[in-house]
Coordinates of C-alpha atoms (C1' of nucleotides) in Angstrom, one line a residue:
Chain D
X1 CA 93.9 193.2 -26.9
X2 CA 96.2 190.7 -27.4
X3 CA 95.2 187.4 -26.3
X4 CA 97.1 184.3 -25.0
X5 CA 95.8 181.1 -24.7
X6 CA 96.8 178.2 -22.6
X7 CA 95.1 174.5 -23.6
X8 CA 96.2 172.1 -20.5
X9 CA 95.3 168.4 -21.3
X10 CA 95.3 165.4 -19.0
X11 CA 97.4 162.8 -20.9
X12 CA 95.4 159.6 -21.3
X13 CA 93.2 160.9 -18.7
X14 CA 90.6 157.8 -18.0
X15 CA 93.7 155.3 -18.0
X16 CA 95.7 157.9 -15.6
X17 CA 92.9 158.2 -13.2
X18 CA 92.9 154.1 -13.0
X19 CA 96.5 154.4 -12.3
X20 CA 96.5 157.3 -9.4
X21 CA 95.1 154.8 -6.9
X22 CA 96.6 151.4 -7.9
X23 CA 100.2 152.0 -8.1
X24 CA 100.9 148.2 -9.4
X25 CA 99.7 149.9 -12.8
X26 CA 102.4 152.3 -12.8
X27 CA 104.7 150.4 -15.3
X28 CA 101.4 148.3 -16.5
X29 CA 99.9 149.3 -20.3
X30 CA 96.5 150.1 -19.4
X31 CA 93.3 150.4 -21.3
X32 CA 89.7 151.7 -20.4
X33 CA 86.8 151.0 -21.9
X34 CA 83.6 152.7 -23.4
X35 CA 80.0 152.0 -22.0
X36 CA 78.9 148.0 -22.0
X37 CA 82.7 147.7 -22.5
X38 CA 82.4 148.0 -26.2
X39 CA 85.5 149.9 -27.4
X40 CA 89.0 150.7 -26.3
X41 CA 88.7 154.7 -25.7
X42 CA 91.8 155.6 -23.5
X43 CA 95.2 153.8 -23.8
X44 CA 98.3 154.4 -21.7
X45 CA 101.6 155.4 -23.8
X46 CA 102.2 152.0 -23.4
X47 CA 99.1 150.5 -24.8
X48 CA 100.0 153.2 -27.8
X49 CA 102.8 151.9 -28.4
X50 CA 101.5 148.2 -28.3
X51 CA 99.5 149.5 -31.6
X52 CA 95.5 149.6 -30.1
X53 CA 93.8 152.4 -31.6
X54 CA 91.0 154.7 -30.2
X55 CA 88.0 153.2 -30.3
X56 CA 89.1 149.8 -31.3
X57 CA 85.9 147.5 -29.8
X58 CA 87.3 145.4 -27.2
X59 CA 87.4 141.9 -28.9
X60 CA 89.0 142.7 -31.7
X61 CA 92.2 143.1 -29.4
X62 CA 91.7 140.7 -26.7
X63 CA 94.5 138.9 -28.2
X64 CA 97.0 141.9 -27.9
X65 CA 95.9 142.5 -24.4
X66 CA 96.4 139.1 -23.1
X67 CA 99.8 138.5 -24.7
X68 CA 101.2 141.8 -23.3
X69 CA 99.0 141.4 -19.7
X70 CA 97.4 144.9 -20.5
X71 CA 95.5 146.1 -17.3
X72 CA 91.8 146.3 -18.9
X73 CA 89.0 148.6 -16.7
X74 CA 84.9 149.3 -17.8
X75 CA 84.2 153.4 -17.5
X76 CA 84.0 154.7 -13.8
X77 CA 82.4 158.3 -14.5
X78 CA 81.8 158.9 -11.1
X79 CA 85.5 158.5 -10.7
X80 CA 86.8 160.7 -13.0
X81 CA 84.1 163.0 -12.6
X82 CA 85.3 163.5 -9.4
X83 CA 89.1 163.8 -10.8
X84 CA 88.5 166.1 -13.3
X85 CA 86.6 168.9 -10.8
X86 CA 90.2 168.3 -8.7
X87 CA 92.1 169.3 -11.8
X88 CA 90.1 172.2 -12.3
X89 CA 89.9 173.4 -9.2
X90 CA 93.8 173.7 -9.1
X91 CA 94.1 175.6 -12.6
X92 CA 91.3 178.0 -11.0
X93 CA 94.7 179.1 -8.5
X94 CA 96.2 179.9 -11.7
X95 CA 93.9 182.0 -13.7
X96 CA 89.8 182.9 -12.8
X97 CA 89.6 182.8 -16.6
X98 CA 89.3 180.1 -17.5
X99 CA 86.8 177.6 -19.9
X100 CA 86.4 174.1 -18.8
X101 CA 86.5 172.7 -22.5
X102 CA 85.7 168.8 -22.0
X103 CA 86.2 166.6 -19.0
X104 CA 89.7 166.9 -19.3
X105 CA 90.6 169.8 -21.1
X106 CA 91.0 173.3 -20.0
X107 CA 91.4 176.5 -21.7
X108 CA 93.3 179.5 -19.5
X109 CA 93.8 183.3 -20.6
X110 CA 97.1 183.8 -19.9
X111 CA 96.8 187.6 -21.4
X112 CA 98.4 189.4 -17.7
X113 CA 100.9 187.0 -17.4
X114 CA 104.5 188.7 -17.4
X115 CA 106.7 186.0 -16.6
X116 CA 108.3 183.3 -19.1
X117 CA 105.4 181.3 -20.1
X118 CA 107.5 177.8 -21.0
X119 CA 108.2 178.6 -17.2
X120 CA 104.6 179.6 -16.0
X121 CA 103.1 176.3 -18.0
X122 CA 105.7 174.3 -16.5
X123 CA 104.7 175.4 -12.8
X124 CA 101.1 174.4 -13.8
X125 CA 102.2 171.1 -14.9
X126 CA 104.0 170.5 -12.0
X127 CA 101.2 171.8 -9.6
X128 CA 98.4 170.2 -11.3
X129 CA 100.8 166.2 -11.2
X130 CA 101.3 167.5 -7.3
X131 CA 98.4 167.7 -6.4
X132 CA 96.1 165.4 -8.4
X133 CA 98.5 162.4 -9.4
X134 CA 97.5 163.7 -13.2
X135 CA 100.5 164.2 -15.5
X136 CA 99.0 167.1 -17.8
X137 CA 100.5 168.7 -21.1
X138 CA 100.4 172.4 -21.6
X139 CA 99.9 174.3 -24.9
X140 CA 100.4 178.3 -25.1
X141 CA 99.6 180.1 -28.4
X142 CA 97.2 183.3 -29.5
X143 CA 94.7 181.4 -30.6
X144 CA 92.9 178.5 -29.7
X145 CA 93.6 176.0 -32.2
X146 CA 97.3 176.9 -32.1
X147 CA 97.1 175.9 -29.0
X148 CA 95.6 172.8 -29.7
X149 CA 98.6 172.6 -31.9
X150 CA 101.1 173.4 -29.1
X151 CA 99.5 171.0 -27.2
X152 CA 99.7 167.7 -29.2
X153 CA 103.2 168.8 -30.1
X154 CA 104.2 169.2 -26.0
X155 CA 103.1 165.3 -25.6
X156 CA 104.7 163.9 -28.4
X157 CA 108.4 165.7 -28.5
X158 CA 110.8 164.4 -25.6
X159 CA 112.1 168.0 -26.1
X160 CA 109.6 169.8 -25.2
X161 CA 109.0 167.7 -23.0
X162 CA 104.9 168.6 -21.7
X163 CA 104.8 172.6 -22.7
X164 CA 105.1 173.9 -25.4
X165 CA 105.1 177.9 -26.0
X166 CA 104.1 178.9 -29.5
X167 CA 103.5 182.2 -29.3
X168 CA 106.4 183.6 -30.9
X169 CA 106.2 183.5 -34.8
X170 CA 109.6 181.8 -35.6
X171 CA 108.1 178.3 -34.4
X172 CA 104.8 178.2 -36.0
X173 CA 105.7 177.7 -39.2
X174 CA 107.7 174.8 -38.1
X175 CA 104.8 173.5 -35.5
X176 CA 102.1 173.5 -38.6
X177 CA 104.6 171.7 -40.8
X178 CA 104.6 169.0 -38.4
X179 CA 101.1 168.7 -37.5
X180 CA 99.3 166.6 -39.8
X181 CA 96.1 168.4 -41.5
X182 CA 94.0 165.3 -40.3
X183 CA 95.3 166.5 -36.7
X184 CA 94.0 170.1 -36.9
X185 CA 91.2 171.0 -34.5
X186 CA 87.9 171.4 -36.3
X187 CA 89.3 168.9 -39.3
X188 CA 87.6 165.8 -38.9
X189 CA 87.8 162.8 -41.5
X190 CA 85.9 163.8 -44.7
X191 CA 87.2 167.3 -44.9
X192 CA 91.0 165.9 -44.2
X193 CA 90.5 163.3 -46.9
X194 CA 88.9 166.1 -49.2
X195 CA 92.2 168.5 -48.2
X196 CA 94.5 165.3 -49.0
X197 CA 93.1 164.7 -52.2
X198 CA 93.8 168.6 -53.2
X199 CA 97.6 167.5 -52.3
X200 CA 97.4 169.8 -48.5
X201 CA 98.8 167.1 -46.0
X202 CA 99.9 169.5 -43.3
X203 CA 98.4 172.4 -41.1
X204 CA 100.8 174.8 -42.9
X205 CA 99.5 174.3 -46.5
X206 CA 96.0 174.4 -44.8
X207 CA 97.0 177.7 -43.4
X208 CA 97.7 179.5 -46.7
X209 CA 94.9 178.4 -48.4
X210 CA 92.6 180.7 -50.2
X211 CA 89.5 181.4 -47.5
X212 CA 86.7 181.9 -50.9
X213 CA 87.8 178.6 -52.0
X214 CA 87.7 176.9 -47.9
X215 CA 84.1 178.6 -47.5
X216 CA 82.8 177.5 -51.4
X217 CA 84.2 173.8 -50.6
X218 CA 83.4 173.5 -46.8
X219 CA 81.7 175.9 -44.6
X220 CA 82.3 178.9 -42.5
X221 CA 83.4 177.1 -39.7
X222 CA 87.2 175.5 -41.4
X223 CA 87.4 179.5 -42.8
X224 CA 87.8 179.9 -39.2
X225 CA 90.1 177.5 -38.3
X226 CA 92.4 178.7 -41.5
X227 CA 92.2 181.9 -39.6
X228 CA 93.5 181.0 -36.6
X229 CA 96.0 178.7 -38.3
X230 CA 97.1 181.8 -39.3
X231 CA 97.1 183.8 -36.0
X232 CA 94.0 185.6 -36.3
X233 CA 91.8 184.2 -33.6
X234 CA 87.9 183.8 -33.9
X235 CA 87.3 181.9 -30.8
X236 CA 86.8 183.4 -27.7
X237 CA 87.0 182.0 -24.3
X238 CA 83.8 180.8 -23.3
X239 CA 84.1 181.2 -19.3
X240 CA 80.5 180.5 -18.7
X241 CA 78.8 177.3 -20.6
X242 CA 75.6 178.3 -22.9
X243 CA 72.9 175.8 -21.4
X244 CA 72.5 172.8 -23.6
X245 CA 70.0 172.2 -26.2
X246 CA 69.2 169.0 -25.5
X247 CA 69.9 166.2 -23.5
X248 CA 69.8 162.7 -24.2
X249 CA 70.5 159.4 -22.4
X250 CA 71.1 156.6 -24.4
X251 CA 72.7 153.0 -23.8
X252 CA 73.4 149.7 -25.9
X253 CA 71.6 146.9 -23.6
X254 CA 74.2 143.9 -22.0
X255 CA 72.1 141.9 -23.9
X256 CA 69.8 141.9 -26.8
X257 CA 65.8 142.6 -25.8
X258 CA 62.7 141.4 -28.0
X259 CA 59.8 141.9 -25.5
X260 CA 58.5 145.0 -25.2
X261 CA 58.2 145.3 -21.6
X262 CA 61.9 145.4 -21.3
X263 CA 62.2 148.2 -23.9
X264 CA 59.6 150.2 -21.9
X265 CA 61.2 149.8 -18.6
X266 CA 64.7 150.7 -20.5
X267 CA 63.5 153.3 -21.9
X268 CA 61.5 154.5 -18.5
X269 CA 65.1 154.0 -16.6
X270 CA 66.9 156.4 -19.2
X271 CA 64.3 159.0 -18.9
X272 CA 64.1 159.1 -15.2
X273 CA 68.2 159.6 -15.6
X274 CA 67.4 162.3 -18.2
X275 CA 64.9 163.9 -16.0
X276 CA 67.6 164.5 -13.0
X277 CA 70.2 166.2 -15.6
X278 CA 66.8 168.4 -16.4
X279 CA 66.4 169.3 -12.5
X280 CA 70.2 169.8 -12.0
X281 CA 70.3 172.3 -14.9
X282 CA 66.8 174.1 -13.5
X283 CA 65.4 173.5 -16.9
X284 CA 62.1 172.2 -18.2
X285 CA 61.3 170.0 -21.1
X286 CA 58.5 170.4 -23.8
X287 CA 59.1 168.2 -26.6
X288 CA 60.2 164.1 -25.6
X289 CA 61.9 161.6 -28.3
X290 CA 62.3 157.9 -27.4
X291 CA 64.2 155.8 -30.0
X292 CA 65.0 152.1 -29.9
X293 CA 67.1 150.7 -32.8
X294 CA 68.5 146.5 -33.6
X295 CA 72.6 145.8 -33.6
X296 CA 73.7 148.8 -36.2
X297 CA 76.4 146.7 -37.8
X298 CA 73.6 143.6 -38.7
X299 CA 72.8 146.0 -42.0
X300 CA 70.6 143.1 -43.1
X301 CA 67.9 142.9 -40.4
X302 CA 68.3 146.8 -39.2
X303 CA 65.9 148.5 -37.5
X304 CA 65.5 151.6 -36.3
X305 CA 62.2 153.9 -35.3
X306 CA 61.3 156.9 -33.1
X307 CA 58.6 158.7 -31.7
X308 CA 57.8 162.6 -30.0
X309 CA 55.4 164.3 -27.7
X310 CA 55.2 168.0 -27.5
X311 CA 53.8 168.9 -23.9
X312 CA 51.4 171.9 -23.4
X313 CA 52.9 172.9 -20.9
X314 CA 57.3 172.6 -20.3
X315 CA 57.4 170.0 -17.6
X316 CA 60.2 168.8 -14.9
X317 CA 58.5 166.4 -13.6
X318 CA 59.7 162.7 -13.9
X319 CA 56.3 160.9 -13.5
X320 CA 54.9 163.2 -16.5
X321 CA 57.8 161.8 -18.5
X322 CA 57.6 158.7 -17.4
X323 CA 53.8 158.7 -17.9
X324 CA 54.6 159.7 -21.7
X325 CA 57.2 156.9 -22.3
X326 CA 54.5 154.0 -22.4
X327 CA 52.7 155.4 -25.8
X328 CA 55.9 156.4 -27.3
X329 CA 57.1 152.6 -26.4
X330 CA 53.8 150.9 -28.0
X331 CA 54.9 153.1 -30.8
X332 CA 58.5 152.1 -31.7
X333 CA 58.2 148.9 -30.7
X334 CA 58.1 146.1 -33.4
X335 CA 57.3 142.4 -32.6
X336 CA 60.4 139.9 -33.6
X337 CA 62.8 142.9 -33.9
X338 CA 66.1 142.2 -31.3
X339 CA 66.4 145.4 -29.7
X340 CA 70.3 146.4 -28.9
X341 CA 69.9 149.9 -28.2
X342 CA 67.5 152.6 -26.9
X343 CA 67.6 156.2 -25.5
X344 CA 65.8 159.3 -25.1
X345 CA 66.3 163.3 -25.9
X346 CA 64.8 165.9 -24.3
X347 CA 64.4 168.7 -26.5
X348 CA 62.9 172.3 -26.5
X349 CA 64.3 173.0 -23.0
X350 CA 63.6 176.5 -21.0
X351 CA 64.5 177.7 -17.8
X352 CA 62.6 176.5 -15.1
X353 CA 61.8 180.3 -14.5
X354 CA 60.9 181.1 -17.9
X355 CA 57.9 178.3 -18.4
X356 CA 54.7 179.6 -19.6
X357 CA 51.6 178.4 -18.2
X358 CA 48.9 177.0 -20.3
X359 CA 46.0 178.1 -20.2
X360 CA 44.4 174.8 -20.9
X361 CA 46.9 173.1 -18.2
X362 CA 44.6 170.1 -17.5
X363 CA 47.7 168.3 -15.4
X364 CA 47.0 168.4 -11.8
X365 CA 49.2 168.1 -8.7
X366 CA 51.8 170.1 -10.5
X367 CA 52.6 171.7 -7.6
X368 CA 52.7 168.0 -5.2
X369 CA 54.7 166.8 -8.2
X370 CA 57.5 169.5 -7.9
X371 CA 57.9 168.3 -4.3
X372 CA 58.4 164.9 -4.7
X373 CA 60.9 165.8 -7.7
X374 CA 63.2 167.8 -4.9
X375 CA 62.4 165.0 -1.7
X376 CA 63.7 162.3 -4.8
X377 CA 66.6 164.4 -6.2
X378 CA 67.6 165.1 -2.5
X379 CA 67.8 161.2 -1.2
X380 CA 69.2 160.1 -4.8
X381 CA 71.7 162.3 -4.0
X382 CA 73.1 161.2 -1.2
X383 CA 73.3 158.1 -3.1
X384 CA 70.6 155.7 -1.7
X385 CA 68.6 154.8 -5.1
X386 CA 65.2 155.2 -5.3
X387 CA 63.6 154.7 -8.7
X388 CA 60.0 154.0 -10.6
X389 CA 58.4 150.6 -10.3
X390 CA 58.5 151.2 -14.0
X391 CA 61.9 151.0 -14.5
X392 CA 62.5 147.1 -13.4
X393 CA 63.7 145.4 -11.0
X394 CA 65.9 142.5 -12.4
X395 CA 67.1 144.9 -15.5
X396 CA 68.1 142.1 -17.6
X397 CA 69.7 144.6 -20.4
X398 CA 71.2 146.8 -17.9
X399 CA 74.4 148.2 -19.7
X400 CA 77.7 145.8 -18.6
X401 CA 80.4 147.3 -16.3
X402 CA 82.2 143.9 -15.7
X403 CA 85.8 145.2 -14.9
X404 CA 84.5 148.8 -13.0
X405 CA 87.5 149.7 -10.6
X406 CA 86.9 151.0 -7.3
X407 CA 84.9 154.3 -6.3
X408 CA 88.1 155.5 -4.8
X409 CA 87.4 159.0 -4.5
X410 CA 83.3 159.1 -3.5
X411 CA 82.6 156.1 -1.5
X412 CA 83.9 155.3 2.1
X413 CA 83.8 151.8 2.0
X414 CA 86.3 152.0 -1.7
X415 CA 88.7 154.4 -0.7
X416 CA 92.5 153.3 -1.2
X417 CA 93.6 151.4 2.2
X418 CA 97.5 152.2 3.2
X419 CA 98.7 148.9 5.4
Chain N
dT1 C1' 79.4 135.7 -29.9
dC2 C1' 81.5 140.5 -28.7
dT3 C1' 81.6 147.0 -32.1
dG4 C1' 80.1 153.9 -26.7
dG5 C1' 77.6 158.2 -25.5
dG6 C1' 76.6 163.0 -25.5
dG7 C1' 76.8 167.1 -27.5
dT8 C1' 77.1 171.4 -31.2
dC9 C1' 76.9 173.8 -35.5
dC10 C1' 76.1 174.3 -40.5
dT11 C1' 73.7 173.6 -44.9
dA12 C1' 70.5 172.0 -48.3
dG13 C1' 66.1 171.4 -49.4
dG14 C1' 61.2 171.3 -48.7
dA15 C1' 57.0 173.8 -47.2
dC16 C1' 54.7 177.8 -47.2
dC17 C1' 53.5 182.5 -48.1
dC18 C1' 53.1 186.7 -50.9
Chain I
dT1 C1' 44.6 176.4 -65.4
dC2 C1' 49.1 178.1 -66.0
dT3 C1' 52.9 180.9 -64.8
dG4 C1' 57.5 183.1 -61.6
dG5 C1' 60.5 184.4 -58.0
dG6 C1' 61.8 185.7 -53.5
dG7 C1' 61.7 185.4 -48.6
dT8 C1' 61.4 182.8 -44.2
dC9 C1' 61.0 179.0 -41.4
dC10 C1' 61.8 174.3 -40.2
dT11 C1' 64.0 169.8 -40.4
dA12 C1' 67.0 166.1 -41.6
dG13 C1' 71.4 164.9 -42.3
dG14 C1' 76.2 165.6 -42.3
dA15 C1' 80.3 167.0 -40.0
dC16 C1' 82.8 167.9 -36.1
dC17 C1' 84.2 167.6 -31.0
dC18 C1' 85.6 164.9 -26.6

DNA sequence: TCTGGGGTCCTAGGACCC
DNA sequence: TCTGGGGTCCTAGGACCC
């Protein structure tokens, strides 16, 4: 069977969202921030063009933004959440196969498809700016990371102008010429500079290397992008997500913490938070990390230290975890040390279903817990918080969010007012 | 002064066993 | 006390992705 493969891409998705519901940021450069509005990570064209890099942290080009009166916004993930399940939604009309790659990526199998597909990709486009706001950019190709290819070459040519159709062979060669090796999908930074040194600087010398010497250098995994490079594809479509492995909530504090209550009721806040995405996934948890760790880029007074429990019995329940958090805390804390960052990863995860019971099982009120998990999951829900004693009340290294934009999309009292 | 978060996969090397 | 090799399992660290 031959397979075609559509990658549709929001273009500068978190800085597009911002501008859907404030048109006075149509003709604005706009940049959003990361978490405790650290780093630059999404840039209108404009912004691009103004020379800020991804991930550039935010005071390193406070001057840029000022001088050119760049619109500047912290994260709202409950606003793009929210957009992304609307873009989805409307590429489900085009295909039911389909694999929701990131929040704002998409891959579609266009395999039935008869019609022109610069024409089909096109209609998407159009459909998808219709009826979300979202310009999107549309790559076609038999493989996936051709199509990541066709994609990054549909939003940078003025010709192609958003699609791009590689599946016929007379433009790949020219598409890989043009696509830096650094670019390729599954080329990250060591193994481009390791390529660059061997004198391969583009996806089409990449493409014709020799796979014994790509497997003997790197691994298995860039054999397989060389094969799809070359049109052989060894990625499937992966419709339905694998559940995860582990999940982990992690934050850098507003401010530096030294006493150890604050770490524990961090650390107590970010479990409870890793406890719901447990629930929601109708997993359980047997084996708990907390970690705490001093400003990374201080190299001279770094600190770093972690500590795990392994349950008995696989647990959902967020007083257990909770309850665990206090020794791990006493464990990893240090006196003196200025705590920047904490987090916690649940690990060893199995379907809520699929727990076995210890025989030993010496918790009790598992049952009573269970209940008060749902009755908290259900009113958290709806919105209204309600949250361990444990966690705080004054949060003094809550993670900063000082230029949040509106809930536009999932709150009454922030939705866009026409006058 | 200010520098994100959440994932996955692969490999090398150590521990352990026979 | 010394000697060897092969297999498996686990973990830490590296590399990648968005």
């Amino acid at each position: 069977m031959n397979q075609i493969f559509a990658l549709v891409d929001c273009n500068n998705f978190y800085a597009s969202c911002e501008r859907v519901f404030d048109p006075s940021l149509q003709r604005r450069p706009v940049v959003v921030l990361s978490n405790n509005d650290g780093c630059i990570v999404a840039r209108s064209n404009e912004a691009k063009v103004l020379g800020i890099g991804m991930g550039t942290p935010y005071f390193k080009a406070k001057d840029v933004i000022e001088k050119n009166r760049i619109a500047v916004f912290s994260s709202n993930y409950t606003l793009y959440a929210d957009m992304s399940n609307r873009v989805m939604q409307t590429l489900c009309g085009f295909t039911p196969n389909m694999e929701i790659y990131s929040i704002d990526e998409a891959f579609l199998a266009l395999d039935g498809i008869h019609e022109n597909l610069d024409r089909y990709g096109r209609e998407i486009r159009k459909r998808v700016l219709q009826w979300t706001g979202l310009p999107v950019s549309v790559g076609i190709a038999r493989t996936k990371t051709l199509a990541k290819i066709a994609n990054h070459l549909a939003k940078k040519s003025l010709k192609a102008n958003g699609v791009l159709d590689l599946t016929q062979n007379t433009y790949i060669d020219l598409a890989l010429e043009r696509t830096p090796v650094e670019e390729v999908w599954g080329v990250g930074r060591r193994i481009a500079a390791k390529l660059q040194k061997q004198g391969i600087v583009n996806a089409r010398q990449l493409a014709q290397m020799d796979t014994g010497w790509i497997q003997k250098t790197f691994s298995i995994m860039t054999v397989k992008t060389v094969l799809e490079l070359r049109g052989q594809p060894c990625f499937d479509l992966e419709e339905v997500p694998e559940p995860n492995q582990n999940i982990t909530v992690s934050r850098s504090f507003g401010q530096e913490i030294e006493s150890i209550d604050e770490l524990h009721q961090s650390l107590c806040s970010y479990v409870s938070r890793a406890a719901e995405k447990l629930r929601k996934q109708g997993l359980c948890v047997q084996g708990l990390t907390a970690f705490a760790m001093s400003n990374r880029f201080h190299t001279e007074t770094a600190y770093f230290n972690s500590g795990s429990v392994i349950f008995d019995t696989a647990t959902e329940s967020s007083l257990e975890l909770v309850q665990a958090i206090g020794p791990l805390t006493q464990r990893i804390y240090r006196d003196k040390v200025k705590f920047k960052k904490a987090g916690v990863i649940l690990s060893q995860l199995v379907p809520r279903d699929k727990v076995q019971l210890n025989l030993f099982d010496n918790r009790l009120n598992r049952d009573r817990d269970k209940v008060l998990m749902q009755t908290l999951d259900k009113i958290n829900r709806r919105g209204k918080q309600v949250y361990f004693a444990s966690e705080g009340v004054v949060q003094p290294w809550k993670t900063k969010f000082e230029r949040k934009s509106n809930y536009y999309t999932t709150r009454w009292d922030e939705l866009v007012k026409v006058c």
